[in-house]
mmCIF file of C-alpha atoms in Angstrom:
data_model
loop_
_atom_site.group_PDB
_atom_site.id
_atom_site.type_symbol
_atom_site.label_atom_id
_atom_site.label_comp_id
_atom_site.label_asym_id
_atom_site.label_seq_id
_atom_site.Cartn_x
_atom_site.Cartn_y
_atom_site.Cartn_z
ATOM 1 C CA MET M 3 -3.544 1.354 -51.642
ATOM 2 C CA THR M 4 -1.513 3.283 -49.129
ATOM 3 C CA GLN M 5 0.411 1.653 -46.280
ATOM 4 C CA ARG M 6 -2.054 3.159 -43.749
ATOM 5 C CA ALA M 7 -5.004 1.598 -45.581
ATOM 6 C CA VAL M 8 -3.248 -1.788 -45.696
ATOM 7 C CA ALA M 9 -2.523 -1.655 -41.954
ATOM 8 C CA THR M 10 -6.105 -0.657 -41.215
ATOM 9 C CA ASP M 11 -7.389 -3.552 -43.323
ATOM 10 C CA ARG M 12 -5.125 -6.020 -41.502
ATOM 11 C CA VAL M 13 -6.300 -4.766 -38.109
ATOM 12 C CA ALA M 14 -9.934 -5.108 -39.157
ATOM 13 C CA LYS M 15 -9.402 -8.670 -40.403
ATOM 14 C CA SER M 16 -7.579 -9.570 -37.178
ATOM 15 C CA ALA M 17 -10.416 -8.140 -35.083
ATOM 16 C CA ASP M 18 -12.982 -10.067 -37.113
ATOM 17 C CA ALA M 19 -11.016 -13.295 -36.682
ATOM 18 C CA THR M 20 -10.660 -12.707 -32.948
ATOM 19 C CA SER M 21 -14.385 -11.971 -32.628
ATOM 20 C CA ALA M 22 -15.285 -15.098 -34.593
ATOM 21 C CA ALA M 23 -12.977 -17.246 -32.452
ATOM 22 C CA SER M 24 -14.416 -15.779 -29.271
ATOM 23 C CA GLY M 25 -17.947 -16.376 -30.497
ATOM 24 C CA ALA M 26 -17.131 -19.958 -31.394
ATOM 25 C CA ALA M 27 -15.516 -20.566 -28.003
ATOM 26 C CA TYR M 28 -18.510 -19.051 -26.195
ATOM 27 C CA GLY M 29 -20.908 -21.142 -28.264
ATOM 28 C CA GLU M 30 -18.963 -24.288 -27.442
ATOM 29 C CA HIS M 31 -18.987 -23.339 -23.736
ATOM 30 C CA VAL M 32 -22.747 -22.806 -23.774
ATOM 31 C CA ARG M 33 -23.246 -26.042 -25.713
ATOM 32 C CA ARG M 34 -21.254 -27.972 -23.125
ATOM 33 C CA ASP M 35 -23.185 -26.386 -20.237
ATOM 34 C CA THR M 36 -26.589 -27.055 -21.773
ATOM 35 C CA ASP M 37 -25.891 -30.379 -23.457
ATOM 36 C CA LEU M 38 -28.615 -32.732 -22.329
ATOM 37 C CA SER M 39 -26.501 -35.725 -23.279
ATOM 38 C CA ASP M 40 -24.140 -35.089 -20.369
ATOM 39 C CA PRO M 41 -23.139 -38.548 -19.103
ATOM 40 C CA ILE M 42 -23.666 -37.446 -15.468
ATOM 41 C CA SER M 43 -27.473 -37.294 -15.492
ATOM 42 C CA PRO M 44 -29.547 -36.227 -12.464
ATOM 43 C CA SER M 45 -30.765 -39.791 -11.980
ATOM 44 C CA ARG M 46 -27.189 -41.062 -11.817
ATOM 45 C CA VAL M 47 -26.321 -38.338 -9.333
ATOM 46 C CA ARG M 48 -29.227 -39.388 -7.105
ATOM 47 C CA VAL M 49 -28.282 -43.051 -7.343
ATOM 48 C CA ARG M 50 -24.699 -42.211 -6.482
ATOM 49 C CA ALA M 51 -25.836 -40.155 -3.484
ATOM 50 C CA VAL M 52 -28.013 -43.034 -2.223
ATOM 51 C CA VAL M 53 -25.181 -45.524 -2.647
ATOM 52 C CA MET M 54 -22.780 -43.243 -0.780
ATOM 53 C CA SER M 55 -25.301 -42.728 2.030
ATOM 54 C CA VAL M 56 -25.860 -46.466 2.385
ATOM 55 C CA GLY M 57 -22.115 -47.045 2.313
ATOM 56 C CA ARG M 58 -21.529 -44.496 5.064
ATOM 57 C CA LEU M 59 -24.287 -46.095 7.138
ATOM 58 C CA VAL M 60 -22.802 -49.571 6.726
ATOM 59 C CA ILE M 61 -19.330 -48.343 7.650
ATOM 60 C CA THR M 62 -20.716 -46.531 10.703
ATOM 61 C CA VAL M 63 -22.553 -49.655 11.874
ATOM 62 C CA LEU M 64 -19.442 -51.781 11.423
ATOM 63 C CA VAL M 65 -17.283 -49.306 13.350
ATOM 64 C CA ILE M 66 -19.801 -49.139 16.198
ATOM 65 C CA GLY M 67 -19.994 -52.937 16.286
ATOM 66 C CA VAL M 68 -16.207 -53.292 16.452
ATOM 67 C CA LEU M 69 -15.949 -50.649 19.198
ATOM 68 C CA TRP M 70 -18.818 -52.273 21.106
ATOM 69 C CA ASN M 71 -17.221 -55.718 21.091
ATOM 70 C CA GLY M 72 -13.798 -54.231 21.800
ATOM 71 C CA LEU M 73 -15.094 -52.512 24.934
ATOM 72 C CA ARG M 74 -16.620 -55.820 26.054
ATOM 73 C CA ILE M 75 -13.323 -57.623 25.541
ATOM 74 C CA LEU M 76 -11.428 -54.939 27.460
ATOM 75 C CA GLY M 77 -13.902 -55.175 30.322
ATOM 76 C CA VAL M 78 -15.177 -51.638 30.008
ATOM 77 C CA LEU M 79 -18.647 -53.035 29.300
ATOM 78 C CA PRO M 80 -19.690 -55.927 31.588
ATOM 79 C CA THR M 81 -20.041 -59.032 29.455
ATOM 80 C CA ASP M 82 -22.680 -60.506 31.745
ATOM 81 C CA GLN M 83 -24.949 -57.469 31.313
ATOM 82 C CA VAL M 84 -24.138 -56.171 27.849
ATOM 83 C CA PRO M 85 -24.650 -58.602 24.949
ATOM 84 C CA ALA M 86 -22.385 -58.728 21.925
ATOM 85 C CA ALA M 87 -23.227 -56.544 18.954
ATOM 86 C CA GLY M 88 -24.080 -59.525 16.790
ATOM 87 C CA THR M 89 -26.438 -60.843 19.446
ATOM 88 C CA VAL M 90 -28.261 -57.506 19.594
ATOM 89 C CA VAL M 91 -28.699 -57.449 15.810
ATOM 90 C CA ARG M 92 -29.967 -61.045 15.693
ATOM 91 C CA THR M 93 -32.376 -60.386 18.557
ATOM 92 C CA THR M 94 -33.706 -57.271 16.840
ATOM 93 C CA VAL M 95 -34.344 -59.143 13.602
ATOM 94 C CA SER M 96 -35.978 -62.010 15.490
ATOM 95 C CA LEU M 97 -38.284 -59.745 17.519
ATOM 96 C CA LEU M 98 -39.302 -57.852 14.408
ATOM 97 C CA GLY M 99 -39.937 -61.095 12.589
ATOM 98 C CA ASP M 100 -42.261 -62.536 15.237
ATOM 99 C CA GLY M 101 -44.042 -59.195 15.715
ATOM 100 C CA THR M 102 -42.890 -58.513 19.274
ATOM 101 C CA LEU M 103 -41.361 -55.168 18.361
ATOM 102 C CA VAL M 104 -43.826 -54.203 15.648
ATOM 103 C CA ASP M 105 -46.554 -52.839 17.932
ATOM 104 C CA PRO M 106 -44.156 -50.862 20.192
ATOM 105 C CA LEU M 107 -42.513 -49.395 17.090
ATOM 106 C CA GLY M 108 -45.882 -48.380 15.667
ATOM 107 C CA GLU M 109 -46.910 -46.721 18.933
ATOM 108 C CA THR M 110 -43.627 -44.801 19.057
ATOM 109 C CA VAL M 111 -43.973 -43.636 15.460
ATOM 110 C CA ARG M 112 -47.567 -42.543 16.078
ATOM 111 C CA ALA M 113 -46.636 -40.463 19.123
ATOM 112 C CA PHE M 114 -43.617 -39.003 17.336
ATOM 113 C CA LEU M 115 -45.603 -37.934 14.264
ATOM 114 C CA ALA M 116 -48.403 -36.440 16.354
ATOM 115 C CA GLY M 117 -46.001 -34.450 18.528
ATOM 116 C CA LEU M 118 -43.921 -33.201 15.606
ATOM 117 C CA ALA M 119 -47.036 -32.249 13.635
ATOM 118 C CA ALA M 120 -48.354 -30.286 16.606
ATOM 119 C CA SER M 121 -45.057 -28.420 16.957
ATOM 120 C CA VAL M 122 -45.053 -27.524 13.241
ATOM 121 C CA VAL M 123 -48.691 -26.379 13.235
ATOM 122 C CA ILE M 124 -48.105 -24.147 16.251
ATOM 123 C CA GLY M 125 -44.456 -23.190 15.745
ATOM 124 C CA VAL M 126 -44.504 -21.954 12.138
ATOM 125 C CA PRO M 127 -47.350 -19.409 12.556
ATOM 126 C CA LEU M 128 -45.926 -18.305 15.893
ATOM 127 C CA GLY M 129 -42.472 -17.847 14.379
ATOM 128 C CA PHE M 130 -43.922 -15.834 11.508
ATOM 129 C CA LEU M 131 -45.906 -13.706 13.922
ATOM 130 C CA VAL M 132 -42.917 -12.690 16.044
ATOM 131 C CA GLY M 133 -40.674 -12.493 13.001
ATOM 132 C CA ARG M 134 -42.790 -10.166 10.901
ATOM 133 C CA LEU M 135 -44.509 -8.045 13.579
ATOM 134 C CA GLN M 136 -42.295 -6.125 15.955
ATOM 135 C CA LEU M 137 -45.209 -5.557 18.313
ATOM 136 C CA ALA M 138 -45.771 -9.319 18.639
ATOM 137 C CA ASP M 139 -42.053 -9.884 19.170
ATOM 138 C CA ASP M 140 -41.995 -7.285 21.938
ATOM 139 C CA ALA M 141 -45.060 -8.824 23.604
ATOM 140 C CA LEU M 142 -44.108 -12.508 23.306
ATOM 141 C CA GLY M 143 -40.314 -12.478 23.078
ATOM 142 C CA LEU M 144 -39.651 -12.502 26.823
ATOM 143 C CA THR M 145 -42.233 -15.246 27.416
ATOM 144 C CA LEU M 146 -40.673 -17.440 24.739
ATOM 145 C CA ASP M 147 -37.205 -16.872 26.153
ATOM 146 C CA LEU M 148 -38.432 -17.902 29.614
ATOM 147 C CA LEU M 149 -40.200 -21.057 28.451
ATOM 148 C CA ARG M 150 -37.522 -22.272 26.068
ATOM 149 C CA PRO M 151 -34.918 -23.419 28.666
ATOM 150 C CA ILE M 152 -37.426 -25.503 30.661
ATOM 151 C CA PRO M 153 -36.632 -29.203 30.103
ATOM 152 C CA ALA M 154 -39.668 -31.129 28.961
ATOM 153 C CA VAL M 155 -38.769 -34.062 31.211
ATOM 154 C CA ALA M 156 -39.217 -31.833 34.252
ATOM 155 C CA LEU M 157 -42.815 -31.256 33.186
ATOM 156 C CA VAL M 158 -43.685 -34.972 33.150
ATOM 157 C CA PRO M 159 -45.268 -34.991 36.658
ATOM 158 C CA VAL M 160 -47.328 -31.907 35.834
ATOM 159 C CA ALA M 161 -48.405 -33.362 32.490
ATOM 160 C CA VAL M 162 -49.411 -36.651 34.112
ATOM 161 C CA VAL M 163 -51.557 -34.831 36.691
ATOM 162 C CA VAL M 164 -53.169 -32.501 34.148
ATOM 163 C CA LEU M 165 -53.452 -34.763 31.098
ATOM 164 C CA GLY M 166 -53.128 -38.254 32.557
ATOM 165 C CA LEU M 167 -51.165 -41.141 31.077
ATOM 166 C CA GLY M 168 -51.483 -41.774 27.381
ATOM 167 C CA LEU M 169 -50.995 -40.274 23.969
ATOM 168 C CA THR M 170 -52.255 -36.789 24.842
ATOM 169 C CA MET M 171 -49.612 -36.372 27.526
ATOM 170 C CA GLN M 172 -46.900 -37.617 25.142
ATOM 171 C CA VAL M 173 -47.941 -35.312 22.326
ATOM 172 C CA ALA M 174 -48.009 -32.298 24.647
ATOM 173 C CA LEU M 175 -44.497 -32.945 25.980
ATOM 174 C CA ILE M 176 -43.049 -33.789 22.557
ATOM 175 C CA ALA M 177 -44.563 -30.654 21.047
ATOM 176 C CA PHE M 178 -43.300 -28.484 23.910
ATOM 177 C CA ALA M 179 -39.746 -29.793 23.531
ATOM 178 C CA SER M 180 -39.568 -29.722 19.729
ATOM 179 C CA ILE M 181 -41.378 -26.468 19.032
ATOM 180 C CA TRP M 182 -38.469 -24.178 19.884
ATOM 181 C CA PRO M 183 -36.178 -24.925 16.916
ATOM 182 C CA ILE M 184 -39.151 -24.344 14.620
ATOM 183 C CA VAL M 185 -40.203 -21.076 16.269
ATOM 184 C CA TYR M 186 -36.748 -19.525 16.334
ATOM 185 C CA ASN M 187 -35.691 -20.670 12.862
ATOM 186 C CA THR M 188 -39.010 -19.509 11.407
ATOM 187 C CA ARG M 189 -38.609 -16.152 13.124
ATOM 188 C CA TYR M 190 -35.125 -15.821 11.665
ATOM 189 C CA GLY M 191 -36.328 -16.737 8.177
ATOM 190 C CA ALA M 192 -39.354 -14.425 8.330
ATOM 191 C CA ARG M 193 -37.291 -11.532 9.651
ATOM 192 C CA ASN M 194 -34.672 -11.824 6.897
ATOM 193 C CA ILE M 195 -36.987 -11.960 3.880
ATOM 194 C CA ASP M 196 -35.769 -9.629 1.132
ATOM 195 C CA PRO M 197 -37.843 -6.408 1.346
ATOM 196 C CA LEU M 198 -37.789 -6.206 -2.451
ATOM 197 C CA LEU M 199 -39.932 -9.337 -2.594
ATOM 198 C CA VAL M 200 -42.524 -7.713 -0.353
ATOM 199 C CA ASP M 201 -42.482 -4.470 -2.341
ATOM 200 C CA ALA M 202 -42.826 -6.334 -5.635
ATOM 201 C CA SER M 203 -45.769 -8.332 -4.240
ATOM 202 C CA ARG M 204 -47.539 -5.135 -3.263
ATOM 203 C CA LEU M 205 -46.887 -3.587 -6.670
ATOM 204 C CA VAL M 206 -48.536 -6.505 -8.472
ATOM 205 C CA GLY M 207 -51.538 -6.238 -6.153
ATOM 206 C CA LEU M 208 -51.242 -9.421 -4.092
ATOM 207 C CA SER M 209 -53.459 -9.599 -1.037
ATOM 208 C CA ARG M 210 -51.940 -10.271 2.355
ATOM 209 C CA THR M 211 -53.068 -13.882 2.279
ATOM 210 C CA ALA M 212 -51.689 -14.438 -1.207
ATOM 211 C CA MET M 213 -48.448 -12.708 -0.252
ATOM 212 C CA ALA M 214 -48.081 -14.936 2.802
ATOM 213 C CA TRP M 215 -48.583 -18.161 0.840
ATOM 214 C CA ARG M 216 -46.871 -17.261 -2.432
ATOM 215 C CA VAL M 217 -44.014 -15.020 -1.272
ATOM 216 C CA LEU M 218 -43.293 -15.006 2.469
ATOM 217 C CA LEU M 219 -43.642 -18.729 3.168
ATOM 218 C CA PRO M 220 -41.467 -19.885 0.228
ATOM 219 C CA ALA M 221 -38.839 -17.256 1.063
ATOM 220 C CA ALA M 222 -38.611 -18.440 4.689
ATOM 221 C CA LEU M 223 -38.908 -22.149 3.837
ATOM 222 C CA PRO M 224 -35.143 -22.945 4.031
ATOM 223 C CA SER M 225 -35.004 -21.674 7.610
ATOM 224 C CA ILE M 226 -38.269 -23.416 8.477
ATOM 225 C CA MET M 227 -37.004 -26.759 7.189
ATOM 226 C CA THR M 228 -33.815 -26.379 9.217
ATOM 227 C CA GLY M 229 -35.978 -25.922 12.292
ATOM 228 C CA VAL M 230 -38.123 -28.951 11.397
ATOM 229 C CA ARG M 231 -35.002 -31.108 10.970
ATOM 230 C CA LEU M 232 -33.708 -30.109 14.397
ATOM 231 C CA ALA M 233 -37.153 -30.515 15.927
ATOM 232 C CA ALA M 234 -37.514 -34.021 14.495
ATOM 233 C CA ALA M 235 -34.373 -35.166 16.314
ATOM 234 C CA VAL M 236 -35.644 -33.674 19.568
ATOM 235 C CA ALA M 237 -39.055 -35.261 19.045
ATOM 236 C CA VAL M 238 -37.571 -38.755 18.657
ATOM 237 C CA VAL M 239 -35.649 -38.387 21.917
ATOM 238 C CA LEU M 240 -38.654 -37.045 23.839
ATOM 239 C CA THR M 241 -40.868 -39.794 22.484
ATOM 240 C CA ILE M 242 -38.589 -42.494 23.902
ATOM 241 C CA VAL M 243 -38.098 -40.592 27.170
ATOM 242 C CA THR M 244 -41.820 -40.135 27.811
ATOM 243 C CA GLU M 245 -42.353 -43.833 27.090
ATOM 244 C CA LEU M 246 -39.629 -44.736 29.565
ATOM 245 C CA VAL M 247 -41.009 -42.501 32.290
ATOM 246 C CA ALA M 248 -44.775 -42.469 32.140
ATOM 247 C CA SER M 249 -46.345 -43.708 28.939
ATOM 248 C CA GLY M 250 -46.807 -47.468 29.271
ATOM 249 C CA THR M 251 -46.477 -47.981 25.502
ATOM 250 C CA GLY M 252 -43.878 -47.845 22.742
ATOM 251 C CA LEU M 253 -40.217 -48.706 22.441
ATOM 252 C CA GLY M 254 -39.273 -46.880 25.637
ATOM 253 C CA TYR M 255 -41.728 -48.910 27.682
ATOM 254 C CA PHE M 256 -40.523 -52.100 25.976
ATOM 255 C CA VAL M 257 -36.912 -51.317 26.871
ATOM 256 C CA SER M 258 -37.856 -50.516 30.460
ATOM 257 C CA THR M 259 -39.895 -53.676 31.047
ATOM 258 C CA THR M 260 -37.449 -56.076 29.386
ATOM 259 C CA GLN M 261 -34.528 -54.570 31.301
ATOM 260 C CA GLN M 262 -36.375 -54.945 34.592
ATOM 261 C CA ALA M 263 -37.165 -58.541 33.676
ATOM 262 C CA GLY M 264 -33.466 -59.239 33.082
ATOM 263 C CA ASP M 265 -33.851 -59.768 29.322
ATOM 264 C CA ASN M 266 -30.942 -57.572 28.317
ATOM 265 C CA ASP M 267 -30.814 -58.902 24.758
ATOM 266 C CA SER M 268 -34.358 -57.693 24.095
ATOM 267 C CA ALA M 269 -33.729 -54.417 25.927
ATOM 268 C CA PHE M 270 -30.730 -53.600 23.741
ATOM 269 C CA ALA M 271 -32.719 -54.683 20.690
ATOM 270 C CA GLY M 272 -35.253 -51.986 21.577
ATOM 271 C CA VAL M 273 -32.457 -49.444 21.970
ATOM 272 C CA LEU M 274 -31.034 -50.416 18.571
ATOM 273 C CA LEU M 275 -34.436 -50.083 16.927
ATOM 274 C CA ALA M 276 -34.899 -46.644 18.499
ATOM 275 C CA ALA M 277 -31.510 -45.587 17.111
ATOM 276 C CA LEU M 278 -32.465 -46.854 13.664
ATOM 277 C CA LEU M 279 -35.747 -44.946 13.887
ATOM 278 C CA GLY M 280 -33.880 -41.737 14.619
ATOM 279 C CA THR M 281 -31.545 -42.366 11.675
ATOM 280 C CA VAL M 282 -34.423 -43.004 9.281
ATOM 281 C CA VAL M 283 -36.302 -39.914 10.491
ATOM 282 C CA ASN M 284 -33.242 -37.718 9.992
ATOM 283 C CA ALA M 285 -32.676 -39.096 6.483
ATOM 284 C CA LEU M 286 -36.314 -38.579 5.477
ATOM 285 C CA VAL M 287 -36.414 -35.013 6.807
ATOM 286 C CA ARG M 288 -33.163 -34.183 5.009
ATOM 287 C CA LEU M 289 -34.580 -35.609 1.775
ATOM 288 C CA MET M 290 -37.755 -33.561 2.168
ATOM 289 C CA GLU M 291 -35.656 -30.472 2.918
ATOM 290 C CA GLN M 292 -33.601 -30.978 -0.243
ATOM 291 C CA ARG M 293 -36.698 -31.454 -2.375
ATOM 292 C CA LEU M 294 -38.541 -28.421 -1.014
ATOM 293 C CA THR M 295 -35.560 -26.051 -0.999
ATOM 294 C CA SER M 296 -33.636 -27.197 -4.084
ATOM 295 C CA TRP M 297 -34.175 -23.758 -5.633
ATOM 296 C CA HIS M 298 -32.392 -22.197 -2.650
ATOM 297 C CA THR M 299 -29.376 -24.473 -3.126
ATOM 298 C CA HIS M 300 -29.175 -23.584 -6.817
ATOM 299 C CA ARG M 301 -29.459 -19.894 -6.001
ATOM 300 C CA GLN M 302 -26.593 -20.138 -3.498
ATOM 301 C CA ALA M 303 -24.488 -21.967 -6.086
ATOM 302 C CA LEU M 304 -25.055 -19.191 -8.611
ATOM 303 C CA THR M 305 -24.127 -16.480 -6.141
#
C-alpha cells in the first residue's frame, strides 16, 4: 500500500470516528431534551409558581401592614380615624364570618362580571371589525377616539336619569369604561395577523366563518387577552365607584354607609375586601391568559 493510500485511509477513519462521536453527542442531547423522566415536571413547575405567588402576596401584605402602622405611629395617618392594620384584618374576617360582608361582596361580583362580560361581547367584535376592515376603521375610528377619553364617572348623572339606579346603570358604566382596552388591543391583534395564515386558509377552502373562528380569533387571542386583563382591572374600579356614587348596593355602598356612621373599622374592612377582590380577579385573568395563550409563549421561546 502506498503512502498516499495509507494517508487516505487514516483520514477516512478519522472522519468516521468524528461523525460517530457527533452522532452520539446529538443523540444524547436529544435524549436529554425529550427525556420524560426529567425531575422538573410540569406539575412541580406549577406548584412552584403557586408557592412563589403566595409568598409574594404574603410579603406584600406584611410590607403594607408595617408601612400602615408606621404611618400611624409617625402621625401621618390620624390614629383616631384610621384603625391599625391588624384591626382591619380582624374586622374583615369577623364581618365575613357573620355574613355582613357576604351579600355586598356578592352584589359587587355580580355587577363586575356583568359589566366585564358586556364589554367583551361588544368590544371583541368591534375591535375585529375596525382591525380587519379599513372602511370600518375609517368610519368608526374618529368616533372611538372621541368617546375613549370620556371618564365614566362623569356619565353617572346621565346614566341615572336614563337608566335609573340599579344593576343596569352599573353594567352600562362598567362596560363603557372597560371596553376600550379590549377594542384597541383586539384591533391591534386583528390588524397584525400573519397574511400567510389568511392565504393558507383560503387555499384549503375555509369559509369566512370558519376562518374567523379557526384562524383569525386564535391568532389575535394573545392581544385580546391582554385587553381583557386590563379591562378587568378597570371594571373592578368602576364597580366600586358606581356603588359609592349611585348604586345603593355592594362593597362601595357598604364602605360609604359605614364611614358616614362613624364605623371606620368596618369601612376599612370593606376597602380591604375590595382590594383583595381586585387581586383575585387579576390572578384569575392572568391564569386564564396563560392557559389560553400557552402556545404563543412557546412560540416566542422558540423564536
